Tab-separated table of C-alpha atoms in Angstrom:
chain	number	residue	atom	x	y	z
A	28	MET	CA	-61.282	24.450	-89.916
A	29	LYS	CA	-59.042	22.615	-92.267
A	30	LYS	CA	-57.474	25.820	-93.508
A	31	PHE	CA	-56.783	26.823	-89.873
A	32	GLU	CA	-55.196	23.476	-89.136
A	33	LYS	CA	-52.911	23.785	-92.157
A	34	LEU	CA	-51.960	27.274	-91.118
A	35	ALA	CA	-51.230	26.205	-87.584
A	36	LEU	CA	-49.137	23.258	-88.770
A	37	SER	CA	-47.240	25.510	-91.155
A	38	LEU	CA	-46.607	27.983	-88.408
A	39	PHE	CA	-45.453	25.192	-86.042
A	40	VAL	CA	-43.092	23.801	-88.677
A	41	ALA	CA	-41.651	27.321	-89.432
A	42	VAL	CA	-41.045	27.991	-85.725
A	43	ALA	CA	-39.506	24.553	-85.236
A	44	LEU	CA	-37.221	25.038	-88.273
A	45	PHE	CA	-36.222	28.510	-87.004
A	46	GLY	CA	-35.443	27.064	-83.591
A	47	LEU	CA	-33.243	24.424	-85.102
A	48	ALA	CA	-31.452	26.835	-87.305
A	49	SER	CA	-30.663	29.122	-84.418
A	50	CYS	CA	-29.257	26.411	-82.148
A	51	SER	CA	-25.529	26.375	-81.641
A	52	ASP	CA	-23.388	23.588	-83.018
A	53	ASP	CA	-22.954	22.243	-79.462
A	54	ASP	CA	-26.694	21.766	-79.095
A	55	ASN	CA	-26.719	19.594	-82.250
A	56	ASP	CA	-23.784	17.396	-81.248
A	57	THR	CA	-24.575	13.706	-81.127
A	58	PRO	CA	-23.089	11.745	-78.219
A	59	ALA	CA	-20.330	10.488	-80.582
A	60	GLN	CA	-19.474	14.075	-81.475
A	61	MET	CA	-19.531	15.400	-77.905
A	62	SER	CA	-16.315	15.891	-75.938
A	63	LEU	CA	-15.930	13.931	-72.730
A	64	TYR	CA	-16.362	17.232	-70.837
A	65	GLN	CA	-19.717	17.807	-72.555
A	66	LYS	CA	-20.829	14.203	-71.726
A	67	LEU	CA	-20.039	14.891	-68.050
A	68	GLY	CA	-22.291	17.984	-68.094
A	69	GLY	CA	-20.386	20.525	-70.179
A	70	THR	CA	-20.502	24.233	-69.531
A	71	THR	CA	-24.037	24.285	-68.057
A	72	LYS	CA	-23.772	26.263	-64.771
A	73	VAL	CA	-25.066	24.604	-61.579
A	74	SER	CA	-24.783	25.543	-57.899
A	75	ASP	CA	-21.439	24.678	-56.430
A	76	PRO	CA	-22.119	22.456	-53.356
A	77	ASN	CA	-18.670	23.333	-51.928
A	78	ASN	CA	-19.088	27.110	-52.352
A	79	PRO	CA	-22.655	28.303	-51.492
A	80	GLY	CA	-23.858	31.063	-53.677
A	81	GLN	CA	-21.392	30.305	-56.420
A	82	MET	CA	-21.963	28.536	-59.737
A	83	ILE	CA	-19.711	25.976	-61.420
A	84	GLU	CA	-19.777	24.245	-64.786
A	85	LYS	CA	-21.384	20.858	-64.520
A	86	GLY	CA	-18.510	19.142	-66.370
A	87	ARG	CA	-16.011	20.670	-64.009
A	88	LEU	CA	-18.115	19.705	-61.010
A	89	SER	CA	-18.250	16.082	-62.268
A	90	TYR	CA	-14.453	15.960	-62.536
A	91	ARG	CA	-13.904	17.655	-59.170
A	92	SER	CA	-16.302	15.202	-57.508
A	93	VAL	CA	-14.496	12.179	-58.927
A	94	VAL	CA	-11.053	13.687	-58.119
A	95	ASP	CA	-11.998	14.356	-54.581
A	96	SER	CA	-13.499	10.914	-54.139
A	97	THR	CA	-10.339	9.367	-55.611
A	98	ILE	CA	-8.229	11.307	-53.108
A	99	VAL	CA	-10.383	10.103	-50.234
A	100	LEU	CA	-10.145	6.510	-51.381
A	101	ILE	CA	-6.331	6.734	-51.668
A	102	VAL	CA	-5.993	8.330	-48.255
A	103	SER	CA	-8.345	5.814	-46.683
A	104	ASP	CA	-6.203	2.942	-47.947
A	105	ILE	CA	-3.054	4.682	-46.711
A	106	VAL	CA	-4.552	5.273	-43.246
A	107	ALA	CA	-5.855	1.688	-43.067
A	108	GLY	CA	-2.396	0.350	-44.092
A	109	SER	CA	-3.994	-1.552	-46.992
A	110	GLU	CA	-1.532	-3.679	-48.943
A	111	GLY	CA	-0.279	-1.956	-52.079
A	112	ASN	CA	-1.517	1.459	-51.016
A	113	LEU	CA	-0.025	4.570	-52.623
A	114	GLY	CA	1.256	6.034	-49.332
A	115	ALA	CA	4.847	6.329	-50.586
A	116	HIS	CA	3.647	8.502	-53.512
A	117	PHE	CA	1.585	10.820	-51.394
A	118	ALA	CA	3.768	10.787	-48.256
A	119	PRO	CA	4.642	14.533	-48.458
A	120	ILE	CA	1.011	15.555	-48.722
A	121	VAL	CA	-0.304	13.068	-46.191
A	122	GLY	CA	2.385	14.214	-43.744
A	123	GLU	CA	1.120	17.812	-44.125
A	124	VAL	CA	-2.511	16.716	-43.550
A	125	VAL	CA	-1.539	14.840	-40.366
A	126	GLU	CA	-0.119	18.156	-39.141
A	127	GLY	CA	-3.348	19.940	-40.022
A	128	ASN	CA	-2.276	21.600	-43.301
A	129	THR	CA	-4.661	20.663	-46.168
A	130	THR	CA	-3.391	23.307	-48.620
A	131	ASN	CA	-1.558	20.902	-50.910
A	132	VAL	CA	-4.508	18.499	-50.915
A	133	ALA	CA	-6.608	21.434	-52.265
A	134	VAL	CA	-3.911	22.205	-54.754
A	135	LEU	CA	-3.742	18.609	-55.867
A	136	SER	CA	-7.571	18.525	-56.268
A	137	LYS	CA	-7.583	21.790	-58.211
A	138	ASN	CA	-4.682	20.750	-60.469
A	139	LEU	CA	-6.260	17.383	-61.339
A	140	THR	CA	-9.614	19.019	-61.955
A	141	ASP	CA	-8.056	21.742	-64.122
A	142	PHE	CA	-5.987	19.164	-66.061
A	143	PHE	CA	-8.875	16.851	-66.909
A	144	SER	CA	-11.357	19.678	-67.570
A	145	ALA	CA	-8.959	21.547	-69.900
A	146	ASN	CA	-7.854	18.476	-71.751
A	147	THR	CA	-11.173	16.824	-72.442
A	148	GLY	CA	-13.114	19.648	-74.040
A	149	GLY	CA	-13.636	22.117	-71.209
A	150	GLY	CA	-12.898	25.036	-73.499
A	151	ALA	CA	-11.501	28.427	-72.650
A	152	THR	CA	-13.029	28.513	-69.200
A	153	ASN	CA	-10.819	25.644	-68.058
A	154	THR	CA	-7.052	25.935	-68.187
A	155	TYR	CA	-4.253	23.921	-66.691
A	156	SER	CA	-1.106	25.774	-65.676
A	157	GLY	CA	0.598	23.034	-63.568
A	158	LEU	CA	3.614	21.007	-64.288
A	159	ASN	CA	3.801	18.717	-67.332
A	160	MET	CA	3.142	15.018	-66.570
A	161	VAL	CA	6.815	13.993	-66.470
A	162	ALA	CA	7.783	16.791	-64.008
A	163	ALA	CA	4.576	16.428	-61.901
A	164	HIS	CA	5.406	12.768	-61.227
A	165	ASP	CA	9.118	13.027	-60.734
A	166	PRO	CA	10.056	13.538	-57.041
A	167	ALA	CA	13.217	15.370	-58.083
A	168	GLN	CA	11.152	18.013	-59.839
A	169	ASN	CA	8.021	17.953	-57.650
A	170	PRO	CA	8.506	17.847	-53.912
A	171	ARG	CA	4.821	16.895	-53.370
A	172	MET	CA	5.587	13.522	-55.064
A	173	GLY	CA	7.082	10.900	-52.747
A	174	VAL	CA	8.449	8.272	-55.195
A	175	LYS	CA	8.277	7.468	-58.899
A	176	SER	CA	5.325	5.342	-60.088
A	177	THR	CA	5.433	1.785	-61.429
A	178	ASN	CA	2.976	0.326	-63.851
A	179	ALA	CA	1.289	-1.507	-60.971
A	180	ASP	CA	0.969	1.765	-59.049
A	181	TYR	CA	-0.610	3.501	-62.019
A	182	THR	CA	-2.997	0.595	-62.576
A	183	LYS	CA	-4.032	0.812	-58.986
A	184	PHE	CA	-4.589	4.590	-59.438
A	185	ILE	CA	-6.856	3.960	-62.406
A	186	GLY	CA	-8.783	1.486	-60.192
A	187	TYR	CA	-9.257	4.215	-57.582
A	188	VAL	CA	-10.630	6.543	-60.303
A	189	GLY	CA	-13.024	3.920	-61.520
A	190	GLN	CA	-14.278	3.216	-58.023
A	191	ALA	CA	-14.701	6.926	-57.337
A	192	ALA	CA	-16.542	7.453	-60.557
A	193	GLY	CA	-18.941	4.637	-59.627
A	194	LEU	CA	-19.474	6.172	-56.176
A	195	LYS	CA	-20.367	9.463	-57.942
A	196	GLY	CA	-22.921	7.823	-60.259
A	197	VAL	CA	-20.802	7.557	-63.430
A	198	THR	CA	-21.904	4.210	-64.631
A	199	ASP	CA	-22.166	4.757	-68.432
A	200	THR	CA	-19.655	2.242	-69.926
A	201	GLY	CA	-18.981	4.515	-72.849
A	202	ILE	CA	-17.931	7.372	-70.588
A	203	ILE	CA	-15.916	5.120	-68.313
A	204	ASN	CA	-14.001	3.687	-71.317
A	205	GLU	CA	-13.310	7.258	-72.468
A	206	VAL	CA	-11.934	8.145	-69.008
A	207	VAL	CA	-9.777	4.980	-68.992
A	208	ALA	CA	-8.500	5.887	-72.499
A	209	VAL	CA	-7.473	9.335	-71.257
A	210	LEU	CA	-5.792	7.835	-68.178
A	211	GLU	CA	-3.994	5.209	-70.316
A	212	SER	CA	-2.719	7.961	-72.648
A	213	LEU	CA	-0.876	9.394	-69.663
A	214	ARG	CA	0.717	6.128	-68.553
A	215	ASP	CA	4.081	6.647	-70.327
A	216	PRO	CA	4.926	10.134	-68.875
A	217	ILE	CA	3.667	9.209	-65.398
A	218	VAL	CA	5.177	5.760	-64.975
A	219	GLN	CA	8.853	6.536	-64.453
A	220	ASP	CA	9.938	3.437	-62.448
A	221	PRO	CA	10.334	0.387	-64.711
A	222	ASN	CA	9.869	-2.112	-61.851
């Protein structure tokens, strides 16, 4: 029986080593080596709750969920007339929605999801073809933008993203800090009003 146990153990070790050797580099990434996109679910395909019968990458779904929740929070504050809301920024899009046209809200959601997915490790399956950050946030170049952003406006936007992430179950401080770092890296091109 001892000989059989040694043979079984050897076979088990050989299979385990073969399995490790055949894994892709992505499978062996430690959390510190993983991109933010990978940490949010990566390229693993899951059912798309918004499009029955279709699949979506889990990382992209994570971003889209937070983006859509952020949009809802911003619009809720605008509708409620909350102090310091971002209504002036989104006035063109909100005006369209009031008239029943949600096309540009869908475009905004897709562009933001594309941007974050493509720029945080989403790979070749996620691309962003929208305006650069300066043009996207300059009302003279982008008619969907109502006014230029101040630092206070952008800080408020980051707060909305954090609140939306929490609502969608993103509570890992490491991931939240990475998202904030990405958002902070965009502050200079987005904030175009020095006030």
